[in-house]
Coordinates of C-alpha atoms (C1' of nucleotides) in Angstrom, one line a residue:
Chain A
M180 CA -18.1 15.7 4.0
S181 CA -18.1 17.5 7.4
A182 CA -21.8 17.9 8.1
N183 CA -21.3 16.3 11.5
A184 CA -18.0 17.8 12.2
E185 CA -19.2 20.4 14.6
N186 CA -20.7 19.5 17.9
V187 CA -24.1 20.8 16.9
S188 CA -27.1 20.2 19.3
T189 CA -30.0 20.1 17.0
G190 CA -33.0 19.2 19.1
A191 CA -31.8 16.8 21.8
G192 CA -29.7 13.8 22.6
R193 CA -26.7 12.9 24.5
P194 CA -23.8 15.1 23.5
Q195 CA -20.8 13.5 21.7
T196 CA -17.8 13.0 23.9
T197 CA -15.9 11.7 20.9
N198 CA -16.4 13.1 17.4
R199 CA -15.3 12.5 13.9
E200 CA -12.4 14.8 14.3
E201 CA -11.0 12.7 17.2
L202 CA -11.4 9.5 15.2
I203 CA -9.6 11.2 12.3
A204 CA -6.8 12.3 14.6
A205 CA -6.5 8.8 16.0
A206 CA -6.3 7.4 12.5
I207 CA -3.6 9.9 11.5
S208 CA -1.5 9.2 14.6
L209 CA -1.8 5.4 14.0
V210 CA -0.7 5.4 10.4
G211 CA 2.3 7.5 11.2
P212 CA 4.7 8.3 8.4
H213 CA 4.8 4.8 6.9
R214 CA 1.6 2.9 7.2
S215 CA -1.2 3.0 4.8
L216 CA -4.8 4.0 5.8
S217 CA -6.1 0.8 4.3
T218 CA -4.3 -1.3 6.9
L219 CA -6.1 0.4 9.8
S220 CA -8.8 -1.8 11.4
L221 CA -11.9 -0.4 12.9
R222 CA -11.1 -1.9 16.3
E223 CA -7.7 -0.4 16.2
V224 CA -8.9 3.1 15.5
A225 CA -11.7 2.8 18.1
R226 CA -9.1 1.6 20.7
A227 CA -6.9 4.6 20.0
A228 CA -9.8 6.9 20.3
G229 CA -10.9 5.4 23.6
I230 CA -14.3 4.1 22.5
A231 CA -15.9 0.7 22.1
P232 CA -15.5 -0.9 18.7
N233 CA -19.2 -0.6 17.9
S234 CA -19.3 3.1 18.8
F235 CA -17.3 3.7 15.7
Y236 CA -20.5 3.3 13.7
R237 CA -22.0 6.4 15.4
H238 CA -19.5 8.4 13.4
F239 CA -18.7 6.6 10.1
R240 CA -20.4 4.0 8.1
D241 CA -17.1 2.1 7.8
T242 CA -13.4 2.5 7.7
D243 CA -13.4 3.5 4.0
E244 CA -15.7 6.5 4.8
M245 CA -13.3 7.5 7.6
A246 CA -10.3 7.2 5.2
A247 CA -12.0 9.4 2.7
A248 CA -12.5 12.0 5.5
V249 CA -8.9 11.7 6.5
I250 CA -7.7 12.4 2.9
D251 CA -10.1 15.2 2.7
E252 CA -8.6 16.7 5.8
A253 CA -5.1 16.2 4.5
G254 CA -6.0 17.9 1.2
T255 CA -7.4 20.9 2.9
A256 CA -4.5 21.2 5.2
I257 CA -2.0 21.0 2.3
R258 CA -3.9 23.6 0.3
H259 CA -3.7 25.8 3.3
I260 CA 0.1 25.3 3.6
V261 CA 0.6 26.0 -0.1
K262 CA -1.4 29.2 0.3
E263 CA 0.8 30.3 3.2
A264 CA 3.9 29.3 1.3
R265 CA 3.0 31.6 -1.5
Q266 CA 3.2 34.5 0.9
R267 CA 6.7 33.7 1.8
I268 CA 7.7 34.2 -1.8
S269 CA 9.4 37.5 -2.5
P270 CA 11.5 39.0 -5.3
Q271 CA 14.5 38.4 -3.1
R272 CA 13.9 34.7 -2.7
S273 CA 13.5 32.2 -5.6
M274 CA 10.0 30.8 -5.8
V275 CA 11.5 27.3 -6.6
V276 CA 13.7 27.2 -3.5
T277 CA 11.1 28.6 -1.2
S278 CA 8.5 26.1 -2.3
M279 CA 10.9 23.2 -1.9
E280 CA 11.8 24.4 1.6
V281 CA 8.1 24.5 2.6
F282 CA 7.5 21.1 1.0
M283 CA 10.4 19.4 2.9
E284 CA 9.4 21.2 6.1
Q285 CA 5.9 19.7 5.8
L286 CA 7.4 16.2 5.1
G287 CA 8.9 16.3 8.6
A288 CA 5.9 18.0 10.2
D289 CA 4.4 16.3 13.2
D290 CA 0.9 16.1 11.8
G291 CA 2.2 13.9 9.0
L292 CA -0.4 15.0 6.6
L293 CA 1.9 15.4 3.6
P294 CA 3.4 11.9 4.0
L295 CA 0.0 10.5 4.4
F296 CA -1.0 12.2 1.2
L297 CA 2.0 11.0 -0.7
R298 CA 1.4 7.5 0.4
E299 CA -2.2 7.2 -0.3
G300 CA -1.6 8.6 -3.8
T301 CA 0.3 5.4 -4.7
A302 CA -1.0 2.8 -2.3
G303 CA -4.6 3.0 -1.1
S304 CA -7.9 2.3 -2.9
E305 CA -9.2 3.8 -6.1
A306 CA -11.2 6.4 -4.2
Y307 CA -8.1 7.6 -2.3
K308 CA -6.1 7.8 -5.4
R309 CA -8.7 9.9 -7.1
A310 CA -8.8 12.3 -4.2
V311 CA -5.0 12.7 -4.3
E312 CA -4.9 13.0 -8.1
A313 CA -7.5 15.8 -7.9
Q314 CA -5.2 17.7 -5.5
L315 CA -2.2 17.1 -7.7
Q316 CA -4.0 18.7 -10.7
F317 CA -4.9 21.6 -8.5
F318 CA -1.2 22.1 -7.7
E319 CA -0.3 21.8 -11.4
Q320 CA -2.8 24.6 -12.3
E321 CA -1.4 26.9 -9.7
L322 CA 2.1 26.2 -10.7
T323 CA 1.3 26.8 -14.4
G324 CA 0.0 30.2 -13.5
E325 CA 3.0 31.0 -11.3
L326 CA 5.4 30.0 -14.0
L327 CA 3.7 32.1 -16.7
R328 CA 3.7 35.1 -14.4
V329 CA 7.4 34.9 -13.5
Q330 CA 8.5 34.1 -17.0
S331 CA 6.5 36.9 -18.6
A332 CA 8.0 39.3 -16.1
L333 CA 11.4 38.2 -17.3
K334 CA 10.2 38.6 -21.0
N335 CA 10.6 34.8 -21.5
T336 CA 8.2 32.4 -23.1
L337 CA 7.8 28.8 -22.2
Y338 CA 7.2 25.7 -24.3
E339 CA 4.1 23.9 -23.1
P340 CA 4.0 25.5 -19.7
E341 CA 1.3 23.1 -18.4
L342 CA 3.6 20.1 -19.2
A343 CA 6.5 21.8 -17.5
A344 CA 4.3 22.4 -14.4
R345 CA 3.2 18.8 -14.5
A346 CA 6.7 17.5 -14.8
I347 CA 7.8 19.6 -11.8
T348 CA 4.8 18.6 -9.7
R349 CA 5.3 14.9 -10.3
L350 CA 9.0 15.1 -9.8
V351 CA 8.7 16.9 -6.5
F352 CA 6.2 14.4 -5.3
A353 CA 8.3 11.5 -6.4
M354 CA 11.4 13.0 -4.7
G355 CA 9.3 13.6 -1.6
T356 CA 8.2 10.0 -1.5
T357 CA 11.8 9.0 -1.7
A358 CA 12.7 11.4 1.1
L359 CA 10.1 9.7 3.4
D360 CA 12.4 6.6 3.4
T361 CA 15.7 8.4 3.8
P362 CA 17.3 9.8 6.9
P363 CA 16.8 13.6 7.5
E364 CA 20.5 14.2 7.2
S365 CA 20.2 13.5 3.5
H366 CA 17.3 15.9 3.0
P367 CA 19.4 19.1 2.3
Q368 CA 21.1 17.2 -0.5
L369 CA 17.8 16.0 -1.8
I370 CA 16.5 19.6 -1.8
T371 CA 19.4 21.0 -3.8
D372 CA 19.2 18.1 -6.2
T373 CA 15.5 18.6 -6.7
V374 CA 16.0 22.3 -7.2
K375 CA 18.5 21.6 -9.9
M376 CA 16.2 19.2 -11.6
I377 CA 13.4 21.8 -11.5
R378 CA 15.8 24.4 -13.0
M379 CA 16.6 21.9 -15.8
I380 CA 12.9 21.6 -16.6
I381 CA 12.4 25.4 -16.6
A382 CA 15.5 26.0 -18.6
G383 CA 14.5 23.3 -21.1
A384 CA 11.0 24.8 -21.5
Q385 CA 12.6 28.1 -22.2
K386 CA 15.0 26.7 -24.7
L387 CA 12.4 24.6 -26.6
A388 CA 10.2 27.7 -26.9
V389 CA 12.6 29.4 -29.1
Chain B
M199 CA 17.8 -16.4 -3.4
S200 CA 17.0 -19.3 -5.7
A201 CA 18.8 -22.2 -4.1
N202 CA 15.7 -24.3 -4.2
A203 CA 14.4 -23.0 -7.5
E204 CA 15.4 -26.0 -9.6
N205 CA 13.8 -29.4 -9.1
V206 CA 17.0 -30.9 -8.0
S207 CA 17.0 -34.4 -6.7
T208 CA 19.9 -34.5 -4.2
G209 CA 19.8 -37.9 -2.6
A210 CA 16.2 -38.9 -2.1
G211 CA 12.7 -37.8 -1.1
R212 CA 9.4 -37.3 -2.6
P213 CA 9.7 -35.0 -5.7
Q214 CA 8.1 -31.6 -5.5
T215 CA 4.8 -31.3 -7.4
T216 CA 4.6 -27.6 -6.6
N217 CA 7.7 -25.5 -6.4
R218 CA 8.7 -22.0 -5.5
E219 CA 8.1 -20.7 -9.0
E220 CA 4.5 -21.9 -9.0
L221 CA 3.9 -20.1 -5.7
I222 CA 5.5 -17.0 -7.1
A223 CA 3.4 -17.2 -10.2
A224 CA 0.2 -17.7 -8.1
A225 CA 1.2 -14.6 -6.0
I226 CA 1.8 -12.5 -9.1
S227 CA -1.6 -13.5 -10.6
L228 CA -3.3 -12.8 -7.4
V229 CA -2.0 -9.3 -6.9
G230 CA -2.9 -8.4 -10.4
P231 CA -2.2 -4.8 -11.5
H232 CA -3.6 -3.1 -8.4
R233 CA -3.1 -5.0 -5.2
S234 CA 0.0 -4.9 -3.1
L235 CA 2.0 -8.0 -2.2
S236 CA 1.7 -7.2 1.5
T237 CA -2.1 -7.8 1.3
L238 CA -1.7 -11.4 0.2
S239 CA -2.4 -14.0 2.8
L240 CA -0.6 -17.3 3.1
R241 CA -3.8 -19.3 2.7
E242 CA -4.8 -17.3 -0.3
V243 CA -1.6 -18.0 -2.1
A244 CA -1.7 -21.7 -1.1
R245 CA -5.3 -21.9 -2.4
A246 CA -4.3 -20.4 -5.7
A247 CA -1.4 -22.7 -6.1
G248 CA -3.6 -25.7 -5.2
I249 CA -1.8 -26.8 -2.1
A250 CA -2.8 -27.0 1.6
P251 CA -2.0 -23.9 3.7
N252 CA 0.6 -25.6 5.7
S253 CA 2.4 -26.9 2.6
F254 CA 3.4 -23.3 2.0
Y255 CA 6.1 -23.7 4.6
R256 CA 7.8 -26.3 2.5
H257 CA 8.8 -23.5 0.2
F258 CA 9.0 -20.3 2.1
R259 CA 9.6 -19.3 5.7
D260 CA 6.7 -16.9 5.5
T261 CA 4.9 -14.5 3.1
D262 CA 7.6 -11.9 3.5
E263 CA 10.2 -14.2 2.2
M264 CA 8.0 -15.1 -0.8
A265 CA 7.4 -11.4 -1.5
A266 CA 11.1 -10.8 -1.6
A267 CA 11.4 -13.6 -4.1
V268 CA 8.7 -12.1 -6.2
I269 CA 10.3 -8.7 -6.3
D270 CA 13.6 -10.3 -7.1
E271 CA 12.0 -12.0 -10.0
A272 CA 10.3 -8.8 -11.2
G273 CA 13.7 -7.0 -11.0
T274 CA 15.4 -9.6 -13.0
A275 CA 12.7 -9.6 -15.6
I276 CA 12.7 -5.9 -15.9
R277 CA 16.5 -5.8 -16.3
H278 CA 16.1 -8.3 -19.1
I279 CA 13.5 -6.1 -20.8
V280 CA 15.7 -3.0 -20.6
K281 CA 18.6 -5.0 -22.1
E282 CA 16.3 -6.1 -24.9
A283 CA 15.0 -2.5 -25.4
R284 CA 18.5 -1.2 -25.8
Q285 CA 18.9 -3.4 -28.9
R286 CA 15.9 -1.8 -30.5
I287 CA 17.5 1.6 -30.3
S288 CA 19.0 2.7 -33.6
P289 CA 20.3 6.0 -35.1
Q290 CA 17.0 6.2 -36.9
R291 CA 14.8 6.0 -33.9
S292 CA 15.1 8.3 -30.9
M293 CA 16.3 6.6 -27.8
V294 CA 13.9 8.5 -25.6
V295 CA 10.8 7.5 -27.7
T296 CA 11.9 3.9 -28.0
S297 CA 12.4 3.5 -24.3
M298 CA 9.1 5.1 -23.5
E299 CA 7.4 2.7 -25.9
V300 CA 9.0 -0.3 -24.3
F301 CA 8.1 1.0 -20.9
M302 CA 4.4 1.5 -21.7
E303 CA 4.3 -1.8 -23.5
Q304 CA 5.5 -3.5 -20.3
L305 CA 3.0 -1.6 -18.2
G306 CA 0.2 -3.4 -20.1
A307 CA 2.0 -6.7 -20.3
D308 CA 0.2 -9.8 -19.1
D309 CA 2.8 -10.8 -16.5
G310 CA 2.3 -7.5 -14.7
L311 CA 5.8 -7.4 -13.4
L312 CA 6.4 -3.7 -14.0
P313 CA 3.1 -2.6 -12.4
L314 CA 4.0 -4.8 -9.4
F315 CA 7.4 -3.2 -9.3
L316 CA 6.1 0.3 -9.4
R317 CA 3.6 -0.5 -6.7
E318 CA 5.9 -2.1 -4.2
G319 CA 8.3 0.8 -4.6
T320 CA 5.8 3.1 -2.9
A321 CA 3.6 0.8 -0.9
G322 CA 5.1 -2.4 0.6
S323 CA 7.6 -2.9 3.4
E324 CA 11.0 -1.4 4.0
A325 CA 12.6 -4.4 2.4
Y326 CA 10.5 -4.2 -0.8
K327 CA 11.2 -0.6 -1.1
R328 CA 15.0 -1.1 -0.8
A329 CA 14.8 -3.8 -3.5
V330 CA 13.0 -1.4 -5.8
E331 CA 15.3 1.5 -5.0
A332 CA 18.3 -0.6 -5.9
Q333 CA 16.8 -1.3 -9.3
L334 CA 16.0 2.4 -9.8
Q335 CA 19.6 3.4 -9.1
F336 CA 20.7 0.7 -11.6
F337 CA 18.5 2.3 -14.2
E338 CA 19.8 5.8 -13.4
Q339 CA 23.4 4.6 -13.9
E340 CA 22.6 3.1 -17.3
L341 CA 20.7 6.1 -18.4
T342 CA 23.6 8.4 -17.3
G343 CA 25.9 6.5 -19.5
E344 CA 23.5 6.5 -22.4
L345 CA 23.0 10.2 -22.1
L346 CA 26.7 11.0 -22.1
R347 CA 27.3 8.8 -25.1
V348 CA 24.6 10.3 -27.2
Q349 CA 25.4 13.9 -26.2
S350 CA 29.1 13.6 -26.8
A351 CA 28.4 12.2 -30.2
L352 CA 26.5 15.4 -30.8
K353 CA 29.4 17.4 -29.4
N354 CA 27.1 18.6 -26.5
T355 CA 27.9 18.7 -22.8
L356 CA 25.4 18.3 -20.1
Y357 CA 25.0 20.0 -16.7
E358 CA 25.0 17.3 -13.9
P359 CA 24.2 14.3 -16.2
E360 CA 23.5 12.1 -13.2
L361 CA 20.9 14.4 -11.9
A362 CA 19.3 14.7 -15.4
A363 CA 19.2 10.9 -15.5
R364 CA 17.7 10.7 -12.1
A365 CA 15.0 13.3 -12.9
I366 CA 14.1 11.4 -16.0
T367 CA 14.0 8.0 -14.3
R368 CA 11.8 9.3 -11.4
L369 CA 9.6 11.2 -13.7
V370 CA 9.0 8.2 -16.0
F371 CA 8.2 6.0 -13.0
A372 CA 5.9 8.6 -11.6
M373 CA 4.1 8.9 -14.9
G374 CA 4.0 5.1 -15.2
T375 CA 2.3 4.8 -11.8
T376 CA -0.3 7.3 -13.0
A377 CA -0.8 5.4 -16.1
L378 CA -1.7 2.3 -14.1
D379 CA -4.8 4.0 -12.9
T380 CA -5.9 5.6 -16.2
P381 CA -7.6 3.8 -19.2
P382 CA -5.3 2.6 -22.0
E383 CA -6.9 5.1 -24.4
S384 CA -5.1 7.8 -22.6
H385 CA -1.7 6.1 -22.8
P386 CA -0.6 7.5 -26.2
Q387 CA -1.2 11.0 -24.8
L388 CA 0.7 10.1 -21.7
I389 CA 3.6 8.9 -23.7
T390 CA 3.9 12.0 -25.9
D391 CA 3.6 14.2 -22.8
T392 CA 6.3 12.3 -21.0
V393 CA 8.6 12.4 -24.0
K394 CA 8.2 16.2 -24.1
M395 CA 9.0 16.4 -20.4
I396 CA 12.1 14.3 -21.0
R397 CA 13.1 16.6 -23.8
M398 CA 12.7 19.5 -21.5
I399 CA 15.1 18.0 -19.0
I400 CA 17.7 17.1 -21.6
A401 CA 17.4 20.6 -23.2
G402 CA 17.7 22.2 -19.8
A403 CA 20.7 20.2 -18.9
Q404 CA 22.3 21.2 -22.2
K405 CA 21.4 24.9 -21.7
L406 CA 22.7 25.0 -18.1
A407 CA 26.0 23.4 -19.2
V408 CA 26.9 26.5 -21.2
Chain C
dT158 C1' 17.1 -58.4 -8.4
dG159 C1' 15.0 -57.5 -3.7
dT160 C1' 14.5 -55.2 0.5
dA161 C1' 15.1 -51.9 4.2
dC162 C1' 15.6 -47.2 4.9
dA163 C1' 16.1 -42.1 4.9
dT164 C1' 14.3 -38.2 2.7
dC165 C1' 10.9 -34.9 2.2
dA166 C1' 6.6 -32.6 -0.3
dG167 C1' 2.2 -32.7 0.9
dT168 C1' -1.9 -33.4 4.3
dG169 C1' -6.2 -32.9 7.7
dA170 C1' -7.3 -31.4 12.0
dA171 C1' -6.9 -28.3 15.4
dC172 C1' -5.5 -24.0 18.1
dG173 C1' -6.0 -19.2 19.4
dC174 C1' -6.5 -14.5 17.6
dG175 C1' -8.2 -10.1 15.8
dC176 C1' -11.4 -8.8 13.0
dG177 C1' -16.2 -6.5 11.3
dT178 C1' -20.7 -6.5 12.6
dT179 C1' -25.2 -7.3 15.3
dC180 C1' -28.0 -6.9 19.2
dA181 C1' -30.5 -5.1 23.1
dC182 C1' -29.4 -2.0 26.4
dT183 C1' -27.9 2.5 29.2
dG184 C1' -28.1 7.0 30.5
dA185 C1' -27.3 11.9 29.8
dT186 C1' -29.4 15.6 27.6
dG187 C1' -32.8 19.2 25.6
dT188 C1' -37.6 20.1 24.8
dA189 C1' -42.6 20.1 25.2
dC190 C1' -46.2 20.7 28.2
Chain D
dT201 C1' -40.9 24.8 38.4
dG202 C1' -41.7 19.8 37.5
dT203 C1' -42.3 15.9 34.7
dA204 C1' -42.6 12.9 30.8
dC205 C1' -40.4 12.0 26.6
dA206 C1' -37.6 11.7 22.3
dT207 C1' -33.0 11.7 21.0
dC208 C1' -28.7 9.6 20.4
dA209 C1' -23.5 8.6 21.8
dG210 C1' -21.8 5.0 23.9
dT211 C1' -21.7 0.0 25.8
dG212 C1' -20.9 -5.4 26.8
dA213 C1' -21.7 -9.6 25.0
dA214 C1' -21.8 -12.4 21.3
dC215 C1' -21.5 -14.2 16.4
dG216 C1' -19.0 -16.2 12.5
dC217 C1' -14.8 -15.7 9.7
dG218 C1' -10.3 -16.0 7.7
dC219 C1' -6.0 -15.9 9.3
dG220 C1' -1.0 -17.9 10.7
dT221 C1' 0.8 -21.7 12.8
dT222 C1' 1.5 -26.4 15.0
dC223 C1' 1.1 -31.2 15.1
dA224 C1' 1.5 -36.0 13.9
dC225 C1' 0.8 -38.3 9.9
dT226 C1' 1.3 -40.2 4.7
dG227 C1' 3.3 -42.0 0.9
dA228 C1' 6.3 -41.6 -3.2
dT229 C1' 10.9 -41.6 -4.2
dG230 C1' 16.2 -42.7 -4.7
dT231 C1' 19.9 -45.1 -2.4
dA232 C1' 22.5 -48.5 0.2
dC233 C1' 23.2 -53.1 0.8

DNA sequence: TGTACATCAGTGAACGCGCGTTCACTGATGTAC
DNA sequence: TGTACATCAGTGAACGCGCGTTCACTGATGTAC
């Protein structure tokens, strides 16, 4: 996906003054928190990146290929964020609350990668949706493991832990999508609400296991 | 919203051979289960309805106004479906299972109104999203009432019933959106999974109430 | 009953616009000799 | 060190297309007289 991402000089040729990364950045800044990638025009992206429209073809076959690269980048970035978030989790702080905080933090982050990701999972072409779905399943697996670890430490068992993880993941993403369209003042309330919902799911999975 | 919906003859004039309803129907058939209303062009809709492009203006100010009418219609239709579904609920059949069945039935229905509704709630303009959000809150209220009724009959109490209703609603819509992009063979599995998730939420709300 | 008229859905032609895409070209670079 | 050359990102001009929108027009109808 990123064979051409580095400014490699293999042999000869005029060096790139614009590269794929810059076009991707231009695309991300253009879509902002509310537009969909599929509404971007080639000329618009080229304009934002400061190149002639036809120069776009030096980097991508078409806008679909660029959109795939953008989603790829967003997925990578989000995986990295999740990894980082896991290191914030400590015995003192609830995993659920910490994760939600990180999630909402990222919703408002300047790079806008999480909003982009949430959006393309529901709008966007088949290919985008598949990319997002793959990431979601990755999160679900991680969360399943995390749930089992915590619960077994507490000597609890869970009913269908994969389903519980799936419910939590989908719910959080749904609430996150809602948050995109509500003012930031309402976000703390949204977080506490979502945390309560997650607690219901976990409590229910415990209860049904008995 | 539907002042001109009937073929009223007030005074005089050439009678309509095409009306708003036909344009709305054309729009619905064009978007199908996967396209978004916002990608429809005026000319495309006019073509599908068999009128000249400029005739479109006899019925709607622009495509946005038509889209609003489409969502309005979808909302009305879905409210009607919900009402009908409630009559299928009996002491013998679980409310949760019955509702999910109706929901999935509508996902595959020919008119495609529910898919349209799910889609515009996440894609689509601000105005569409507000329309969908309003319907969602309506569902949540209904479900809260339903939950309280059933649980009090069972001598149970619930922790934050509104939140439980909200979690269930959002989860069902999220799973429904997923179902739109998966083959029908996988739908039975999706239904049983979603039913289990709903049971977790209800069980959790019961447990946390103690 | 007959006629003039207002109403109004629908029309064909035309407009300017942004779009994706193509073409032949430029010119800076690293490499081979 | 100098020169010829292959490479390749970037360019300006041009294309045909579908779009939203406007204009002046048509013609079927119900109503007033």
